[in-house]
Every structure is written in structure tokens, then in C-alpha cells.
Amino acid sequence: MRMSVYLSAIIAFVALAAGSIILPDWAMFLFAMALAKGLVCLGIIGMMRGGVVSFGQGLYYCIGAYTATLIANHLGVSDIFLLTLLSAAVCLVVGLVFGPLLSNYRGIFFAMLSLALSMVLYGSLSKMSFIGGTDGLNIGAPTFLGWAPEGRPLQTALYLYVVAIVVISGTLMRIYFDSERGLITLATRDNELRVEYLGASVRNLMTYNYVFGALLGGIGGTIAVLALGHVDPEFAFWTTSGEFVFVAILAGYLSVPAVFVAAIILELVRSFSNLYFPNTWQLALGIFLLVVIVALPNGLGSLVSKRKENKT
Amino acid sequence: MSAGVLEVRDVQKSFGAVTAAKDVSVTVPQGSVYSLIGTNGAGKTTFVNMVTGYIKPDAGQINFDGRDIAGLAPRQITRLGIHRSFQIAQLCNELTVEENMLVAGAIHGKTGPSFLRRADDGSARDRALATLERFNIAEHRNRLIPELSGGVKKLLDIAMAMAGETQVMLLDEPTSGVAADEKFPIMDLVIEALRAEGVTVIFVEHDMDIVTRYSERVLAFYDGQIIADDAPDEVLSDPEVQRYVTGGPA
């Protein structure tokens, strides 16, 4: 069974990596951004499986992006691996601070508290002129273990890096979701009382999921800022977090690949509707989500998941 | 004190002006089968909830194996070997019967739940299936909970609680919501399985036929107090119990 996960990962990597050959520059950028945001959404999916939804995942997206930018600009680090590692480490620490606090809350309280934290960061960053204030900061092109590509090779390398990270993270999260703790998380979503009376700590489970979400959010933010070359407080704004929730709902919590498919669909719908009807693209997006919720209440993932659905 | 003994001493609990437990004291020896009887609001479920950590007593001690467990969290008490089932079966509706058992098995596993080990690996499934077979519900393993009858839900609830190393099992109305013709078969199965492992059983019950048939000792509750603690025949023929609990001779 585990072999099928690894095989799927290899196929996913090859299929996505093929995009570096066939996709034009604009599409490669769009896919890289979608996959980076998909990573953040994968973290939300981990929490959704436990029955909570973070409306403030922009917090870690923003912290990851700012950490990478500040380290690159002030410490002269440009290596993409190191920047990702350091940003993830900072997000891990922040996640470990807020995780135990937020894991005491459920439902709307969890959602609003997570949103509040991201808005506090947004407000703080907007007032900090020494790190760009509302204008934000620019970051230079990353290097890859000493290699400093430019132009198309840079974009290709960055895209392949994102694909590799996505495949590795997706595989690890699939293994986690299929694991004993993954199943207990699903049980928690359904019946916390039963899980506690079986002897497990629901609070610990929630903390783990939150911390994993923080890590993925930080990595997503790092990749996004390296692709964009710019970060500003909008990374932590509620609309950014809302977009992540949108993707998570679109994908559902049943399938890992569905998260990235949903993220790509969102980017495509947004890009094309922005192009053809710029003033009403949100309307198109809203209608699209409405159709998915009505037709597939458990998200796109329910199309491929083998899990039996409760129709009652 | 010998191992596995549950000793409740002078426990009190009030909810505002309502006193749910008044100087409740009882010693339950290991391997015995006790039933708790009483009218609604007499304090039976409060007793179960205090022993299993759902509510904390205002005063008194609850000792298990010589350790005061009053005020511990439910999961801590469960890990000591005191497990419970619920009046309304507490199951995970979005999971199948087998997955519910796998959850219980994963939590009670010797090494604790893993981030890497598959929840449905061969040995875990075998263990889950063995428990389901023991409770005669293996045929339902691929069904979701809402598709099950009340009796199967009750059995699964108890089977999940039994997945760990149980020393004391508290069953809160194990036959409520169960069809009349299923009550005795279910109790036969449950009590036999628990006795086979030397588990101490404390069950809340309103059906006096079940109380008489399965319990070795009965605790009659009235107004938050234990008004009788004796063998079933003695308790059910007690005039005070007949007056306040059973409403007439058993």
C-alpha cells in the first residue's frame, strides 16, 4: 500500500516536472505560485481533518516570506535550500508558541483567533517602516547550491524546486494522513469525547496539525516570495488567508493531490477571468465555488477518494 | 489495598443548588460486577462521570490502585485502565465500524499512535477484526455508524473501550435504545467478555431483570446518596429502595 504512495509521488513529480519543458514562462510562474499556495492549503487540510479551519494561515505565509527576505537582504544568504530551511524553522517556532494556545479552541473561535493573529501581524508590518511598511520589501533571485541561473533557467529551476517540495510534502502528509495519528485526527473531527475517553489527547493532536500547517505555510510563503521577488504585509491580510480557505474547501480533506489541483484551478480561473472580465472575476470565482459545494460537498478530492461517505 | 480496587470515599458534587452526590462511599473489589440503580437524577451518571474524569468532585477521594484519581483528565484515567461506554454510544459516524476499532487499537497500542505506521496495517486490522468477532459484529465492519442498529452501536462502543488493557469498565445504561429482544443477548456477550478478562464491571441500569441477572452487587441511588449496597435480592426487596427507586417489589 505504501508503495502506491511512492509510485504516485514519482508519477506526480514526472508529470509536473514535464511542465518545465512544455509550459510557457507565464504558465510556469502561475503554476509555481499555485503550488506554493497549495502547500499552505495542505496545512489547512491537515487541520480540517481534525475539524478546525484556520482563517489566518496568511500568518505563516507572511512570516515565511518576510523571514526569507530579511535573511537574504541582511545576512546575504541567497541559497534557496537554506532560505527555505530557515523560514520553516522560524515558522516552526512560532507555530509551537501559538499551537498549544489555539488547540484549546474549536469552530468559529479557532477560526477567528487564527485570523486575529494574522491581522495583528498585518497591522504591525504595515507600521514598520524600517522593513518597508505597506510597500514591503524586494528580494533578489535565489541561488541553487552556488548556481545562480538567470532568465528561463532561473524560472525552470525555481519551478522544479517547487515541484520537488510539493511532491515531498504531499507524500509526507499522505503518509501522515494514512497513519494511526492521521486516523485518530479524523476520529477527532467526528467525536472528540470518544477520542479523549480512549486515552488520546485531542489537544496534542490539534497542536501537531497546527504546527504542520505552520511549517507548510512558511515554506509556501518562502517559495512565493522567491517567485514574486517581493513581499508586503498583504501576505498576512485576511483576503489572502480567505483564498487559502477557498482552495481548501474546493479541494476537501480527502485527497492530497486535490489540494494542488484546486490551487491551480483557482489561479487559472482568476487569471483568465481577470483577463476577460476584470471587474467581475470574483463573481465567477464565487459561482464556481458554489457549484463545487453543491455538487461535491466533500470537495474535489471526493471524486478520487475511496473513503465511504456518510450520506446522513 | 489490593490491585484493581476502586474505592470512592465521601465524594460530594453539587450543580448550583442541586446536590448530585452526597457523601458517596463505596469499595468495588477487582473482578466484581456492580450495578447502579435509581430514578433519573438520583446521581448514577454523576457517579460514573466522576470516576471517569468527566466531572471533578467538589470533595472526597476516588482511589484506584491506591492512587487518588479525582480530578484527573478522562484520558489519564483511561490510561490507568478505567474505561467507559456511554448512554448514547459515542462513535465516529464518518468512519466505518472497522475504522472505529482501528482508532481504539491505535490509541491503546503499546508504543502509542505513530505518525508513520499505517492505521490499517495487517496486524492492526487483524486485532480489530478479532475484537469485532468477539462481540459478534464483524459482519458490519465495512458499514458506517449511522447504518447500524442501536444494539450494534452499543456493542461497538463497548468493544472500543475494551481495546485497551481494561481493569474497570463503567457501562452507562448498556441496553438503553436497544430492542427488547436484543437486551439479554447483548448483556450475555458483554458480561461474558468482561468476566473472561477479570474486568471489574459497574453498570447503570433501569431494567431490574438485567440488574438481577448480571450483577453481584447493587448500589441504589436516591437524591445523590447510596441508600442500599448489597446483593441484588437484598437491595430490591429493601422497602426504602422499593419506595424511592423501583416503585414496588421486584
Coordinates of C-alpha atoms in Angstrom, one line a residue:
Chain A
M1 CA 0.0 0.0 0.0
R2 CA 2.8 2.4 0.9
M3 CA 4.5 1.5 -2.4
S4 CA 1.5 3.0 -4.2
V5 CA 2.0 6.3 -2.4
Y6 CA 5.7 6.4 -3.5
L7 CA 4.7 5.4 -7.1
S8 CA 2.1 8.2 -7.2
A9 CA 4.7 10.6 -5.9
I10 CA 7.2 9.7 -8.7
I11 CA 4.4 9.9 -11.3
A12 CA 3.3 13.3 -9.9
F13 CA 6.9 14.6 -10.0
V14 CA 7.5 13.5 -13.6
A15 CA 4.2 14.9 -14.7
L16 CA 4.6 18.2 -13.0
A17 CA 8.3 18.5 -13.9
A18 CA 7.4 18.0 -17.6
G19 CA 5.7 21.4 -17.2
S20 CA 9.2 22.9 -17.1
I21 CA 9.6 21.8 -20.8
I22 CA 6.2 22.4 -22.2
L23 CA 4.9 25.4 -20.3
P24 CA 5.5 29.0 -21.4
D25 CA 7.1 31.3 -18.9
W26 CA 3.8 32.9 -17.7
A27 CA 2.2 29.5 -17.1
M28 CA 5.3 28.2 -15.3
F29 CA 5.1 31.2 -13.0
L30 CA 1.4 30.7 -12.5
F31 CA 1.9 27.0 -11.6
A32 CA 4.7 27.8 -9.3
M33 CA 2.6 30.3 -7.4
A34 CA -0.4 27.9 -7.3
L35 CA 1.7 25.1 -6.0
A36 CA 3.3 27.3 -3.3
K37 CA -0.1 28.4 -2.2
G38 CA -1.2 24.8 -2.4
L39 CA 1.4 24.0 0.2
V40 CA -0.2 26.5 2.6
C41 CA -3.6 25.0 1.9
L42 CA -2.3 21.5 2.5
G43 CA -1.6 22.7 6.1
I44 CA -5.2 23.9 6.4
I45 CA -6.4 20.5 5.1
G46 CA -4.4 18.8 7.9
M47 CA -6.4 21.0 10.4
M48 CA -9.7 20.4 8.6
R49 CA -9.2 16.7 9.1
G50 CA -9.3 17.4 12.8
G51 CA -12.4 19.5 12.5
V52 CA -11.0 23.0 12.6
V53 CA -10.3 25.6 9.9
S54 CA -7.6 28.3 10.2
F55 CA -8.7 31.6 8.7
G56 CA -5.3 33.0 9.5
Q57 CA -2.8 30.9 7.6
G58 CA -1.6 34.1 5.9
L59 CA 0.3 34.5 9.2
Y60 CA 2.8 31.8 8.3
Y61 CA 2.7 32.5 4.6
C62 CA 3.8 36.1 5.5
I63 CA 6.3 35.1 8.2
G64 CA 8.0 32.6 5.8
A65 CA 8.2 35.2 3.1
Y66 CA 9.5 38.0 5.4
T67 CA 12.0 35.7 7.1
A68 CA 13.5 34.6 3.7
T69 CA 13.6 38.3 2.5
L70 CA 15.2 39.6 5.7
I71 CA 17.7 36.8 5.8
A72 CA 18.6 37.3 2.2
N73 CA 18.8 41.1 2.4
H74 CA 20.6 41.4 5.8
L75 CA 22.6 38.3 6.0
G76 CA 23.4 37.9 2.3
V77 CA 22.0 34.3 2.2
S78 CA 20.7 33.6 -1.3
D79 CA 20.7 29.8 -1.3
I80 CA 17.1 28.6 -1.8
F81 CA 17.6 25.5 0.3
L82 CA 19.0 27.5 3.2
L83 CA 16.3 30.2 3.0
T84 CA 13.5 27.6 2.9
L85 CA 15.1 25.8 5.9
L86 CA 15.5 28.9 8.0
S87 CA 12.0 30.2 7.2
A88 CA 10.5 26.9 8.0
A89 CA 12.4 26.9 11.3
V90 CA 11.1 30.3 12.3
C91 CA 7.5 29.2 11.4
L92 CA 8.0 26.1 13.4
V93 CA 8.9 28.1 16.5
V94 CA 6.0 30.5 16.0
G95 CA 3.7 27.5 15.4
L96 CA 4.9 25.9 18.6
V97 CA 4.1 29.1 20.5
F98 CA 0.6 29.6 19.1
G99 CA -0.3 26.0 18.6
P100 CA -0.9 25.0 22.2
L101 CA -2.9 28.1 22.7
L102 CA -5.1 27.7 19.7
S103 CA -5.6 24.0 20.2
N104 CA -7.9 24.8 23.1
Y105 CA -10.4 26.3 20.8
R106 CA -12.8 24.9 18.2
G107 CA -15.1 26.0 15.4
I108 CA -15.5 29.8 14.9
F109 CA -13.3 30.6 17.9
F110 CA -10.3 28.8 16.4
A111 CA -11.0 30.4 13.0
M112 CA -11.3 33.9 14.4
L113 CA -8.3 33.6 16.7
S114 CA -6.1 32.4 13.9
L115 CA -7.4 35.3 11.8
A116 CA -6.8 37.7 14.6
L117 CA -3.1 36.6 14.8
S118 CA -2.6 37.1 11.1
M119 CA -4.2 40.5 11.2
V120 CA -2.1 41.6 14.2
L121 CA 1.0 40.7 12.0
Y122 CA -0.5 42.6 9.1
G123 CA -1.1 45.7 11.2
S124 CA 2.3 45.5 12.8
L125 CA 4.2 45.0 9.5
S126 CA 2.2 47.9 7.9
K127 CA 3.5 50.2 10.6
M128 CA 7.2 49.1 10.5
S129 CA 8.7 51.4 8.0
F130 CA 12.2 50.0 8.6
I131 CA 11.1 46.9 6.9
G132 CA 9.2 48.6 4.1
G133 CA 5.9 49.3 5.8
T134 CA 3.0 48.9 3.5
D135 CA 5.4 48.9 0.5
G136 CA 7.1 45.8 1.6
L137 CA 10.5 44.5 0.5
N138 CA 12.2 43.1 -2.5
I139 CA 14.3 40.0 -2.6
G140 CA 16.9 39.1 -5.2
A141 CA 16.9 35.9 -7.3
P142 CA 17.9 32.8 -5.3
T143 CA 20.9 30.6 -5.9
F144 CA 20.8 26.8 -6.0
L145 CA 23.8 25.4 -4.1
G146 CA 26.1 28.1 -5.6
W147 CA 24.5 28.0 -9.0
A148 CA 23.0 31.4 -10.0
P149 CA 20.8 31.0 -13.1
E150 CA 19.0 33.9 -14.8
G151 CA 16.1 34.2 -17.1
R152 CA 14.4 31.0 -18.2
P153 CA 16.8 28.7 -16.4
L154 CA 16.1 30.5 -13.2
Q155 CA 12.4 30.1 -13.7
T156 CA 12.8 26.5 -14.6
A157 CA 15.0 25.8 -11.6
L158 CA 12.6 27.5 -9.3
Y159 CA 9.6 25.7 -10.8
L160 CA 11.4 22.3 -10.4
Y161 CA 12.3 23.2 -6.8
V162 CA 8.6 24.0 -6.1
V163 CA 7.5 20.7 -7.7
A164 CA 10.1 18.7 -5.6
I165 CA 9.0 20.4 -2.4
V166 CA 5.3 19.9 -3.2
V167 CA 5.8 16.2 -4.0
I168 CA 7.9 15.6 -0.9
S169 CA 5.5 17.5 1.3
G170 CA 2.5 15.9 -0.3
T171 CA 3.9 12.4 0.2
L172 CA 4.8 13.0 3.8
M173 CA 1.3 14.4 4.5
R174 CA -0.3 11.4 2.7
I175 CA 1.8 9.1 4.9
Y176 CA 0.7 11.1 8.0
F177 CA -3.0 11.1 6.9
D178 CA -2.9 7.3 6.4
S179 CA -1.1 6.8 9.7
E180 CA -2.5 5.9 13.1
R181 CA -2.4 9.5 14.2
G182 CA -4.0 10.5 10.9
L183 CA -6.9 8.2 11.5
I184 CA -7.2 9.5 15.1
T185 CA -7.3 13.0 13.7
L186 CA -10.3 12.0 11.6
A187 CA -12.0 10.5 14.6
T188 CA -11.4 13.7 16.5
R189 CA -13.2 15.6 13.8
D190 CA -16.2 13.4 14.4
N191 CA -16.2 12.8 18.2
E192 CA -13.7 14.4 20.5
L193 CA -15.3 12.9 23.5
R194 CA -14.8 9.3 22.3
V195 CA -11.1 10.0 21.4
E196 CA -10.4 11.5 24.8
Y197 CA -12.1 8.5 26.5
L198 CA -10.0 6.2 24.5
G199 CA -7.0 7.8 26.1
A200 CA -5.7 10.2 23.5
S201 CA -5.0 13.9 23.9
V202 CA -7.1 15.8 21.4
R203 CA -5.2 19.0 22.3
N204 CA -1.9 17.4 21.3
L205 CA -3.4 16.2 18.0
M206 CA -4.6 19.7 17.3
T207 CA -1.2 21.2 18.2
Y208 CA 0.6 18.8 15.8
N209 CA -1.7 19.7 13.0
Y210 CA -1.4 23.4 13.6
V211 CA 2.4 23.1 13.7
F212 CA 2.5 21.1 10.5
G213 CA 0.3 23.8 9.0
A214 CA 2.7 26.5 10.2
L215 CA 5.6 24.7 8.6
L216 CA 3.9 24.3 5.3
G217 CA 2.7 27.9 5.4
G218 CA 6.2 29.1 5.9
I219 CA 7.6 27.0 3.1
G220 CA 4.8 28.2 0.8
G221 CA 5.5 31.8 1.7
T222 CA 9.2 31.4 1.1
I223 CA 8.7 29.9 -2.4
A224 CA 6.1 32.6 -3.2
V225 CA 8.4 35.5 -2.3
L226 CA 11.2 33.9 -4.3
A227 CA 9.0 33.5 -7.3
L228 CA 7.5 37.0 -7.0
G229 CA 10.7 38.8 -5.8
H230 CA 8.6 41.0 -3.5
V231 CA 6.8 40.7 -0.2
D232 CA 4.4 43.1 1.6
P233 CA 2.0 42.9 4.5
E234 CA -0.8 41.8 2.2
F235 CA 0.7 38.3 2.6
A236 CA -0.9 38.3 6.1
F237 CA -4.1 40.1 5.1
W238 CA -7.4 38.3 5.7
T239 CA -8.2 38.1 2.0
T240 CA -5.0 36.1 1.4
S241 CA -6.0 33.7 4.2
G242 CA -9.5 33.6 2.8
E243 CA -8.1 32.5 -0.5
F244 CA -6.3 29.6 1.2
V245 CA -9.6 28.5 2.9
F246 CA -11.3 28.8 -0.5
V247 CA -8.8 26.4 -2.0
A248 CA -9.1 24.0 1.0
I249 CA -12.9 23.9 0.7
L250 CA -12.7 23.4 -3.0
A251 CA -10.3 20.5 -2.5
G252 CA -11.9 18.9 0.5
Y253 CA -9.9 17.0 3.1
L254 CA -9.9 13.6 1.4
S255 CA -7.1 13.9 -1.1
V256 CA -3.7 15.5 -1.2
P257 CA -3.4 15.9 -4.9
A258 CA -6.8 17.6 -4.9
V259 CA -5.4 20.5 -2.9
F260 CA -2.8 21.3 -5.6
V261 CA -5.4 20.8 -8.4
A262 CA -7.7 23.2 -6.6
A263 CA -4.9 25.7 -6.1
I264 CA -4.1 25.5 -9.8
I265 CA -7.8 25.8 -10.8
L266 CA -8.2 28.9 -8.6
E267 CA -5.1 30.6 -10.2
L268 CA -6.3 29.7 -13.7
V269 CA -9.9 30.9 -13.1
R270 CA -8.6 34.0 -11.5
S271 CA -6.1 34.8 -14.2
F272 CA -8.4 34.2 -17.1
S273 CA -11.5 35.8 -15.6
N274 CA -9.3 38.7 -14.6
L275 CA -8.2 39.0 -18.2
Y276 CA -11.7 38.6 -19.9
F277 CA -14.0 40.2 -17.3
P278 CA -11.7 42.1 -14.9
N279 CA -14.5 43.8 -12.9
T280 CA -16.5 40.6 -12.1
W281 CA -13.9 37.9 -11.8
Q282 CA -14.8 37.4 -8.1
L283 CA -18.3 36.7 -9.2
A284 CA -17.0 33.9 -11.5
L285 CA -15.0 32.5 -8.6
G286 CA -18.0 32.6 -6.3
I287 CA -20.2 30.8 -8.7
F288 CA -17.5 28.2 -9.3
L289 CA -17.2 27.6 -5.5
L290 CA -21.0 27.4 -5.2
V291 CA -21.2 24.8 -7.9
V292 CA -18.5 22.7 -6.3
I293 CA -20.0 22.9 -2.8
V294 CA -23.4 21.8 -4.1
A295 CA -22.2 19.1 -6.4
L296 CA -19.2 17.9 -4.3
P297 CA -19.8 18.8 -0.6
N298 CA -16.6 17.0 0.3
G299 CA -14.6 18.8 -2.4
L300 CA -12.8 17.7 -5.5
G301 CA -11.0 15.1 -3.5
S302 CA -14.2 13.1 -3.1
L303 CA -14.0 12.3 -6.8
V304 CA -11.0 10.1 -6.3
S305 CA -11.1 9.1 -2.6
K306 CA -12.1 5.6 -1.7
R307 CA -13.4 6.7 1.7
K308 CA -17.0 5.8 2.2
E309 CA -19.1 8.9 2.6
N310 CA -21.7 9.5 5.2
K311 CA -24.9 10.5 3.4
T312 CA -26.9 11.0 6.5
Chain B
M1 CA -5.2 -2.2 49.3
S2 CA -5.2 -4.9 46.6
A3 CA -4.6 -4.2 42.9
G4 CA -7.6 -3.1 40.8
V5 CA -9.7 -2.0 43.7
L6 CA -11.8 1.1 43.1
E7 CA -12.5 3.0 46.3
V8 CA -14.8 6.0 46.4
R9 CA -14.8 7.8 49.7
D10 CA -17.1 10.7 50.9
V11 CA -17.5 12.1 47.4
Q12 CA -19.6 15.2 47.0
K13 CA -20.8 17.1 44.0
S14 CA -23.3 19.9 43.6
F15 CA -24.5 21.7 40.5
G16 CA -25.7 25.1 41.9
A17 CA -28.5 24.3 44.3
V18 CA -28.8 20.7 43.2
T19 CA -26.7 18.1 45.1
A20 CA -25.8 15.3 42.7
A21 CA -23.6 13.3 45.1
K22 CA -23.8 13.4 48.9
D23 CA -21.0 11.6 50.9
V24 CA -21.0 8.8 48.4
S25 CA -18.7 6.0 49.5
V26 CA -18.2 2.5 48.1
T27 CA -15.4 0.0 47.6
V28 CA -15.5 -2.1 44.5
P29 CA -13.3 -5.2 44.5
Q30 CA -11.5 -6.3 41.4
G31 CA -13.4 -8.6 39.1
S32 CA -16.8 -7.9 40.7
V33 CA -19.9 -6.9 38.8
Y34 CA -21.9 -3.9 40.3
S35 CA -25.0 -2.3 39.0
L36 CA -26.2 1.2 39.8
I37 CA -29.9 1.8 40.0
G38 CA -32.0 4.8 40.8
T39 CA -34.5 7.2 39.3
N40 CA -33.4 9.8 36.8
G41 CA -31.4 12.5 38.6
A42 CA -30.6 10.1 41.5
G43 CA -26.8 10.5 40.9
K44 CA -25.9 7.4 39.0
T45 CA -24.4 9.1 35.9
T46 CA -22.8 11.7 38.1
F47 CA -21.0 8.8 39.9
V48 CA -19.8 7.4 36.6
N49 CA -18.8 10.8 35.3
M50 CA -16.8 11.5 38.5
V51 CA -15.0 8.1 38.4
T52 CA -14.1 8.6 34.7
G53 CA -13.0 12.2 35.0
Y54 CA -15.8 13.9 33.1
I55 CA -16.6 16.0 36.1
K56 CA -14.5 16.7 39.2
P57 CA -15.9 16.0 42.6
D58 CA -16.2 19.0 45.0
A59 CA -14.9 16.9 47.8
G60 CA -13.8 13.4 48.7
Q61 CA -11.5 10.8 47.2
I62 CA -11.6 8.4 44.3
N63 CA -8.8 5.9 44.7
F64 CA -7.7 3.4 42.2
D65 CA -4.8 1.1 42.9
G66 CA -4.1 3.3 45.9
R67 CA -3.9 6.5 43.8
D68 CA -6.3 9.4 44.1
I69 CA -7.7 9.9 40.6
A70 CA -10.3 12.5 41.4
G71 CA -9.8 15.5 39.1
L72 CA -7.6 13.7 36.6
A73 CA -8.5 14.2 32.9
P74 CA -10.5 11.4 31.2
R75 CA -7.6 10.3 29.1
Q76 CA -5.3 10.0 32.2
I77 CA -7.9 7.8 33.9
T78 CA -8.4 5.8 30.8
R79 CA -4.7 5.1 30.6
L80 CA -4.8 3.8 34.2
G81 CA -7.3 1.1 33.0
I82 CA -10.7 2.6 33.8
H83 CA -12.7 2.7 30.7
R84 CA -16.3 3.5 30.0
S85 CA -19.1 3.3 27.5
F86 CA -21.9 5.9 27.1
Q87 CA -25.7 6.0 27.4
I88 CA -25.7 7.3 23.8
A89 CA -23.0 5.3 22.1
Q90 CA -20.1 7.6 21.3
L91 CA -18.8 6.6 17.9
C92 CA -17.2 8.3 14.9
N93 CA -20.0 8.5 12.4
E94 CA -17.9 9.3 9.4
L95 CA -15.7 6.2 10.0
T96 CA -16.6 2.6 9.3
V97 CA -17.0 0.1 12.2
E98 CA -13.6 -1.3 11.4
E99 CA -12.0 2.2 11.4
N100 CA -13.6 2.9 14.7
M101 CA -11.9 -0.2 16.1
L102 CA -8.6 0.8 14.4
V103 CA -8.8 4.2 16.2
A104 CA -9.2 2.4 19.5
G105 CA -6.4 0.0 18.7
A106 CA -4.1 2.7 17.7
I107 CA -4.6 4.7 20.8
H108 CA -4.2 1.7 23.1
G109 CA -1.2 0.3 21.2
K110 CA 1.9 -0.5 23.3
T111 CA 4.0 2.1 21.6
G112 CA 1.4 4.8 21.2
P113 CA -0.1 6.1 18.0
S114 CA 2.5 6.6 15.2
F115 CA 2.9 9.3 12.6
L116 CA 4.2 6.8 10.1
R117 CA 2.7 3.3 10.8
R118 CA -0.4 2.8 8.7
A119 CA -3.6 2.7 10.7
D120 CA -4.8 -0.2 8.7
D121 CA -1.7 -2.4 8.5
G122 CA -2.2 -6.1 8.6
S123 CA -1.7 -6.7 12.3
A124 CA -3.9 -3.8 13.4
R125 CA -6.7 -5.0 11.1
D126 CA -6.4 -8.5 12.5
R127 CA -6.6 -7.2 16.1
A128 CA -9.6 -5.0 15.2
L129 CA -11.3 -7.9 13.4
A130 CA -10.7 -10.2 16.4
T131 CA -12.4 -7.8 18.8
L132 CA -15.3 -7.3 16.4
E133 CA -15.7 -11.1 16.1
R134 CA -15.6 -11.4 19.8
F135 CA -18.6 -9.0 20.1
N136 CA -20.4 -10.7 17.1
I137 CA -20.3 -7.5 15.0
A138 CA -17.6 -8.4 12.5
E139 CA -20.1 -8.7 9.7
H140 CA -20.7 -4.9 10.0
R141 CA -17.1 -3.9 9.7
N142 CA -17.4 -2.0 6.4
R143 CA -20.5 -0.1 7.4
L144 CA -20.8 3.5 8.6
I145 CA -22.2 4.1 12.0
P146 CA -25.5 5.7 11.0
E147 CA -26.3 2.4 9.1
L148 CA -26.1 0.3 12.3
S149 CA -28.9 -0.7 14.8
G150 CA -28.8 0.6 18.4
G151 CA -27.6 -2.8 19.7
V152 CA -24.6 -2.9 17.3
K153 CA -23.7 0.6 18.2
K154 CA -23.7 -0.2 21.9
L155 CA -21.6 -3.3 21.3
L156 CA -19.1 -1.3 19.2
D157 CA -19.0 1.4 21.9
I158 CA -18.1 -1.2 24.5
A159 CA -15.7 -3.1 22.1
M160 CA -13.8 0.2 21.6
A161 CA -13.5 0.8 25.3
M162 CA -12.2 -2.8 25.6
A163 CA -9.4 -2.3 23.1
G164 CA -7.0 -1.3 25.9
E165 CA -5.9 -3.0 29.0
T166 CA -9.1 -2.6 30.9
Q167 CA -9.3 -3.1 34.6
V168 CA -12.6 -1.4 35.4
M169 CA -15.4 -0.9 32.9
L170 CA -18.2 1.5 33.6
L171 CA -21.2 1.0 31.3
D172 CA -23.8 3.8 31.3
E173 CA -27.1 2.2 30.5
P174 CA -25.7 -0.5 28.2
T175 CA -29.2 -1.6 27.0
S176 CA -30.9 1.8 26.6
G177 CA -32.0 2.3 23.0
V178 CA -31.7 -1.4 22.3
A179 CA -34.6 -3.5 21.1
A180 CA -36.2 -5.6 23.9
D181 CA -35.2 -8.9 22.3
E182 CA -31.5 -7.8 21.9
K183 CA -31.0 -6.8 25.5
F184 CA -30.2 -10.1 27.1
P185 CA -28.0 -11.4 24.2
I186 CA -26.0 -8.1 24.3
M187 CA -25.6 -8.3 28.1
D188 CA -24.6 -12.0 27.8
L189 CA -21.9 -11.1 25.3
V190 CA -20.6 -8.1 27.2
I191 CA -20.6 -9.5 30.7
E192 CA -19.0 -12.8 29.5
A193 CA -16.3 -10.9 27.6
L194 CA -15.5 -8.7 30.6
R195 CA -15.6 -11.5 33.1
A196 CA -13.3 -13.6 31.0
E197 CA -10.6 -10.9 31.4
G198 CA -11.3 -10.4 35.1
V199 CA -12.5 -6.8 34.5
T200 CA -14.4 -5.1 37.2
V201 CA -17.8 -4.0 35.8
I202 CA -20.0 -1.2 37.0
F203 CA -23.1 -0.7 35.0
V204 CA -26.0 1.8 35.2
E205 CA -29.3 0.1 34.5
H206 CA -33.1 0.7 34.8
D207 CA -34.2 -2.8 33.8
M208 CA -34.4 -4.8 37.1
D209 CA -34.4 -8.1 35.3
I210 CA -31.0 -7.3 33.9
V211 CA -29.8 -6.0 37.3
T212 CA -30.9 -9.2 39.0
R213 CA -29.4 -11.5 36.3
Y214 CA -26.0 -9.9 35.8
S215 CA -24.9 -8.0 38.9
E216 CA -23.3 -9.5 42.0
R217 CA -24.0 -6.3 44.0
V218 CA -26.3 -3.4 43.6
L219 CA -25.9 0.2 44.6
A220 CA -29.2 2.0 44.9
F221 CA -29.0 5.8 44.5
Y222 CA -31.6 8.3 45.7
D223 CA -31.2 12.0 45.8
G224 CA -27.4 11.8 45.4
Q225 CA -26.9 9.2 48.1
I226 CA -26.4 5.5 48.1
I227 CA -29.4 4.2 50.1
A228 CA -28.6 0.5 49.7
D229 CA -25.4 -1.5 48.9
D230 CA -26.0 -5.3 48.9
A231 CA -26.7 -8.4 46.8
P232 CA -29.5 -7.8 44.2
D233 CA -32.2 -9.7 46.0
E234 CA -31.5 -7.9 49.3
V235 CA -31.5 -4.4 47.6
L236 CA -34.6 -5.0 45.5
S237 CA -36.5 -6.2 48.5
D238 CA -35.4 -3.3 50.7
P239 CA -38.5 -1.2 51.5
E240 CA -36.7 2.1 51.0
V241 CA -35.4 1.0 47.6
Q242 CA -38.9 -0.1 46.6
R243 CA -40.3 3.2 47.8
Y244 CA -37.8 5.5 46.2
V245 CA -36.3 3.5 43.3
T246 CA -38.2 0.6 41.9
G247 CA -41.7 1.7 42.9
G248 CA -42.7 -1.7 44.1
P249 CA -41.5 -5.3 44.7
A250 CA -39.1 -6.5 42.0

